[in-house]
Coordinates of C-alpha atoms (C1' of nucleotides) in Angstrom, one line a residue:
Chain O
M30 CA -0.6 3.4 -5.6
P31 CA -2.3 0.3 -5.8
E32 CA -3.6 -1.3 -2.7
L33 CA -4.5 -5.2 -2.0
P34 CA -7.5 -5.6 -4.3
D35 CA -5.9 -3.7 -7.1
L36 CA -2.5 -5.7 -6.8
E37 CA -4.5 -8.9 -6.7
V38 CA -6.1 -8.3 -10.1
H39 CA -2.8 -6.6 -11.6
S40 CA -0.7 -9.9 -10.4
A41 CA -3.3 -12.2 -12.0
N42 CA -3.4 -10.6 -15.4
L43 CA 0.4 -9.8 -15.6
Q44 CA 0.9 -13.4 -14.7
K45 CA -1.3 -14.3 -17.8
K46 CA 0.8 -12.0 -20.0
L47 CA 4.1 -12.7 -18.7
K48 CA 4.2 -16.4 -17.8
D49 CA 7.1 -18.5 -19.5
E50 CA 8.5 -15.3 -21.1
V51 CA 12.1 -15.4 -21.0
V52 CA 14.3 -12.5 -19.7
E53 CA 16.7 -10.8 -22.1
R54 CA 18.0 -8.3 -19.7
I55 CA 17.3 -6.1 -16.8
T56 CA 18.2 -2.3 -16.9
V57 CA 18.5 -0.3 -13.8
L58 CA 17.8 3.7 -14.3
R59 CA 17.4 4.9 -10.6
P60 CA 20.2 2.6 -8.6
K61 CA 19.2 4.5 -5.4
R62 CA 15.6 2.8 -5.5
V63 CA 17.2 -0.8 -6.6
H64 CA 18.9 -2.7 -3.6
A65 CA 20.8 -4.9 -5.9
S66 CA 23.5 -4.1 -8.6
E67 CA 22.4 -4.5 -12.3
E68 CA 25.1 -7.1 -12.4
K69 CA 23.6 -9.2 -9.8
L70 CA 20.0 -8.8 -11.2
N71 CA 21.1 -10.0 -14.7
S72 CA 23.1 -12.8 -13.5
A73 CA 19.9 -13.8 -11.6
F74 CA 17.3 -13.5 -14.1
K75 CA 19.1 -13.4 -17.7
G76 CA 17.7 -16.3 -19.8
E77 CA 15.5 -17.3 -17.2
K78 CA 11.4 -18.1 -17.5
V79 CA 9.0 -16.1 -15.6
K80 CA 7.2 -18.7 -13.4
S81 CA 4.5 -16.5 -11.7
V82 CA 3.4 -13.1 -10.6
E83 CA 2.3 -12.8 -7.2
R84 CA 1.1 -10.3 -4.7
E85 CA 2.8 -10.3 -1.2
G86 CA 1.1 -7.9 1.1
K87 CA 1.5 -4.7 -0.7
E88 CA 4.4 -5.9 -2.7
M89 CA 4.5 -7.6 -6.2
W90 CA 6.9 -10.6 -6.3
L91 CA 8.1 -11.7 -9.7
R92 CA 9.1 -15.4 -9.8
I93 CA 12.0 -15.6 -12.5
G94 CA 13.8 -18.9 -12.9
D95 CA 15.1 -19.7 -9.1
H96 CA 15.0 -16.0 -8.2
T97 CA 12.4 -13.4 -7.0
L98 CA 12.2 -9.7 -7.8
G99 CA 10.2 -8.1 -5.1
I100 CA 8.8 -4.7 -5.9
H101 CA 7.2 -2.4 -3.4
L102 CA 5.2 0.3 -5.4
M103 CA 4.7 2.7 -2.4
L104 CA 2.2 5.5 -3.2
N105 CA 2.6 6.2 -6.9
G106 CA 4.5 3.0 -8.2
E107 CA 3.1 1.4 -11.5
L108 CA 4.3 -1.5 -13.5
I109 CA 3.7 -0.7 -17.0
L110 CA 3.6 -3.7 -19.7
C111 CA 5.2 -2.1 -23.1
E112 CA 5.0 -3.8 -26.5
G113 CA 6.7 -2.3 -29.5
D114 CA 8.4 0.6 -28.9
E115 CA 5.9 2.6 -26.4
A116 CA 8.0 4.0 -23.7
A117 CA 7.0 4.4 -20.1
R118 CA 7.5 7.5 -18.0
Y119 CA 9.7 7.7 -14.7
V120 CA 11.3 4.2 -15.0
T121 CA 13.4 3.1 -12.2
A122 CA 14.1 -0.1 -13.9
E123 CA 13.0 -2.3 -16.9
I124 CA 12.8 -5.9 -17.7
S125 CA 13.1 -6.7 -21.3
F126 CA 12.0 -10.3 -22.7
K127 CA 13.3 -12.1 -25.8
S128 CA 9.8 -11.6 -27.3
G129 CA 10.2 -8.1 -27.3
K130 CA 7.9 -7.2 -24.3
R131 CA 9.2 -5.0 -21.7
L132 CA 8.1 -4.4 -18.2
A133 CA 8.7 -1.1 -16.9
I134 CA 8.9 -0.6 -12.8
T135 CA 8.1 3.0 -12.7
D136 CA 7.4 5.8 -10.0
R137 CA 6.9 9.4 -10.6
Q138 CA 7.5 10.0 -6.8
A139 CA 10.8 7.8 -6.9
W140 CA 9.8 6.2 -3.7
I141 CA 9.4 2.6 -4.6
T142 CA 11.9 0.1 -3.6
V143 CA 13.1 -3.1 -5.7
R144 CA 14.9 -6.0 -4.0
L145 CA 16.6 -9.3 -5.1
D146 CA 15.2 -12.4 -3.3
P147 CA 13.3 -10.7 -0.5
E148 CA 13.1 -12.5 3.0
P149 CA 9.8 -14.3 3.3
E150 CA 7.5 -12.2 5.7
T151 CA 6.2 -13.4 9.1
V152 CA 3.4 -11.0 9.4
P153 CA 0.0 -12.6 8.2
D154 CA -1.2 -11.3 4.7
A155 CA -4.9 -10.0 5.2
L156 CA -6.3 -12.7 2.6
A157 CA -4.0 -15.7 4.2
K158 CA -5.8 -18.4 6.5
E159 CA -2.9 -17.4 9.3
F160 CA -5.0 -14.1 9.5
T161 CA -7.7 -15.3 11.9
A162 CA -10.1 -13.5 14.3
E163 CA -8.2 -14.6 17.3
Y164 CA -5.2 -12.8 15.9
L165 CA -6.8 -9.8 15.2
Q166 CA -8.5 -9.7 18.6
D167 CA -5.0 -10.2 20.2
Q168 CA -3.3 -7.3 18.1
L169 CA -6.1 -5.0 19.0
Q170 CA -5.5 -5.6 22.7
R171 CA -1.8 -5.2 22.1
H172 CA -2.4 -2.0 20.8
K173 CA -5.6 -1.0 22.8
S174 CA -4.9 3.0 22.9
K175 CA -4.1 3.4 19.2
A176 CA -6.9 4.4 16.9
V177 CA -8.3 1.2 15.4
K178 CA -7.6 2.6 11.7
T179 CA -3.8 2.8 12.8
V180 CA -3.5 -0.9 14.0
L181 CA -5.3 -2.3 10.8
M182 CA -2.9 0.0 8.6
D183 CA -0.1 -1.5 10.6
Q184 CA 2.1 -3.9 8.2
D185 CA 3.5 -5.4 11.4
V186 CA 0.0 -6.5 12.4
V187 CA -1.5 -7.3 9.1
R188 CA -0.1 -6.9 5.6
G189 CA -2.1 -5.5 2.7
L190 CA -4.7 -3.0 4.3
G191 CA -3.8 0.8 3.3
N192 CA -5.5 3.9 3.9
A193 CA -8.4 3.3 1.4
Y194 CA -9.5 0.2 2.1
T195 CA -9.2 0.4 6.1
D196 CA -11.8 3.2 5.6
E197 CA -13.7 1.1 3.4
V198 CA -13.7 -2.0 5.9
L199 CA -14.4 0.3 8.7
W200 CA -17.6 2.1 7.6
T201 CA -18.8 -1.4 6.4
S202 CA -18.7 -2.5 10.1
R203 CA -19.9 1.0 11.0
I204 CA -16.9 1.4 13.4
H205 CA -15.6 5.1 13.7
P206 CA -11.8 4.8 12.5
A207 CA -10.7 6.7 15.6
S208 CA -12.2 4.3 17.8
P209 CA -9.3 3.0 20.4
A210 CA -8.6 -0.6 19.4
G211 CA -8.9 -1.9 22.5
K212 CA -12.7 -0.9 23.2
L213 CA -14.3 -2.9 20.5
S214 CA -16.1 -6.1 22.2
P215 CA -15.0 -9.6 21.2
E216 CA -18.3 -9.6 19.2
K217 CA -17.6 -6.6 17.3
V218 CA -14.0 -7.6 16.5
Q219 CA -15.5 -11.0 15.1
E220 CA -17.8 -9.0 12.8
L221 CA -14.7 -6.6 11.9
Y222 CA -12.7 -9.5 11.0
K223 CA -15.5 -11.1 8.8
T224 CA -15.9 -7.7 7.0
I225 CA -12.2 -7.4 6.0
G226 CA -12.4 -10.6 4.2
E227 CA -15.8 -9.5 2.5
V228 CA -14.7 -6.1 1.5
L229 CA -11.5 -7.1 0.2
H230 CA -13.2 -10.0 -2.1
E231 CA -15.9 -8.1 -3.1
S232 CA -13.5 -5.2 -4.4
I233 CA -11.4 -7.8 -6.1
K234 CA -14.6 -8.9 -7.8
A235 CA -15.7 -5.6 -8.6
I236 CA -12.6 -4.5 -10.2
R237 CA -12.2 -7.7 -12.2
K238 CA -15.8 -7.2 -13.7
A239 CA -15.2 -3.5 -14.5
H240 CA -11.6 -4.1 -15.7
P241 CA -11.0 -7.4 -16.6
G242 CA -7.4 -7.2 -18.1
L243 CA -6.0 -4.3 -15.7
T244 CA -2.3 -4.4 -14.9
S245 CA -2.1 -1.1 -13.4
G246 CA -3.8 1.9 -12.0
E247 CA -6.5 1.8 -9.1
P248 CA -10.3 2.1 -9.9
R249 CA -12.1 3.4 -7.2
E250 CA -15.8 3.9 -8.5
H251 CA -16.6 0.8 -6.2
M252 CA -15.7 2.4 -3.3
S253 CA -18.2 3.6 -0.5
V254 CA -16.7 6.4 1.4
H255 CA -12.9 6.7 0.6
N256 CA -13.8 8.1 -2.7
P257 CA -13.6 11.9 -3.5
D258 CA -16.1 11.6 -6.1
R259 CA -19.0 10.6 -3.7
E260 CA -20.5 13.0 -1.2
K261 CA -22.6 10.3 0.5
S262 CA -22.5 6.7 1.4
P263 CA -24.5 4.3 -0.4
T264 CA -27.0 4.3 2.6
G265 CA -27.2 8.3 2.4
A266 CA -25.1 9.6 5.1
K267 CA -22.8 12.5 4.2
I268 CA -19.2 11.6 4.1
E269 CA -17.0 13.6 6.4
T270 CA -13.1 13.5 6.5
T271 CA -10.6 13.8 9.4
E272 CA -6.8 13.0 9.8
I273 CA -5.8 10.0 11.5
G274 CA -2.1 9.2 12.0
G275 CA -1.3 11.8 9.3
R276 CA -3.7 10.4 6.9
K277 CA -6.7 11.6 5.4
S278 CA -9.8 9.3 6.6
Y279 CA -13.1 9.2 5.3
F280 CA -16.2 8.4 7.6
T281 CA -19.7 9.0 8.1
E282 CA -22.0 9.6 11.2
E283 CA -23.3 6.0 10.6
Q284 CA -20.1 4.9 12.3
V285 CA -20.3 4.1 16.1
K286 CA -17.1 5.7 18.1
Y287 CA -16.3 3.3 20.9
Chain D
dT22 C1' 0.5 27.7 -7.1
dA23 C1' 0.5 25.6 -2.7
dG24 C1' -1.1 21.2 -1.3
dA25 C1' -2.1 16.5 -1.9
dA26 C1' -1.1 11.8 -3.3
dT27 C1' -4.3 4.3 -1.4
dG28 C1' 3.0 4.3 2.2
dT29 C1' 7.2 3.6 5.0
dT30 C1' 10.7 4.8 8.3
dA31 C1' 13.8 7.6 11.4
dC32 C1' 13.4 9.9 15.3
dA33 C1' 11.9 12.8 19.2
dG34 C1' 9.2 12.8 23.2
dG35 C1' 6.7 10.6 27.1
Chain U
dC18 C1' 13.7 0.3 27.1
dC19 C1' 8.9 0.3 25.2
dC20 C1' 5.3 2.8 23.1
dT21 C1' 3.3 6.6 20.2
dG22 C1' 2.8 10.4 17.2
dT23 C1' 5.0 13.4 13.9
dA24 C1' 8.0 14.7 10.1
dA25 C1' 10.6 13.7 6.3
dC26 C1' 11.2 11.4 2.1
dA27 C1' 11.1 13.1 -4.1
dT28 C1' 8.2 14.2 -7.4
dT29 C1' 4.2 15.0 -10.1
dC30 C1' -0.4 16.6 -10.8
dT31 C1' -4.4 19.4 -9.9

DNA sequence: TAGAATGTTACAGG
DNA sequence: CCCTGTAACATTCT
């Protein structure tokens, strides 16, 4: 269920807890979701040390030895770090470490995908320097008749933005989510670009502050409009909802439809 | 209890 | 062939 800011916090915290841990074995419980055999996974990871835990777009990549385990958590996936004999529910696969710690890769919806050595991505990540204002302008023009929200959520355009944070970004830049992408002026696109970085970085900061050791779950109390617990935006406008691209979108009348 | 859930993808239609 | 929008995916929680 997590989005970019949540995953950014999860990955940093998981890395702290798992760095240099040695893999004892990896067990696959739902083979349908794991695109590699248990044998291949074990020959890749058994006895190897965890180097890093990284966020890649909306995926989590575990760098272990000379290989990578790529995990896409989809809507409801969670990585649960277990110590002792606590057992996680809805386990798709589990990594046991020599120390006795276990990392459960879980999803109650059974939608997640786990891959061995995923291909590096060519589409820029929302927080990478390759994601520039010029690039965004170009992509918005390429999909000029689509709703701006749909373009921002398209993982072939930019990786990392999902339903919740595109609503946050569009409210912060006061753009109605259904505005056709091509109608935004170059100045507005510039502002939107800047807002994407600010909203993401500020959300990461807010999550770290409220939940310093978080490794799973998605706090939303810092969210301005995509937040069923709120009736009004921070500036006092009533939050409304509509459907865009089959997803529920939260917005207010403060946002201009271009 | 029917509907919703912060995602992705296959496919139909234009 | 390219572009777009919709439905399906499998499961649990509210």
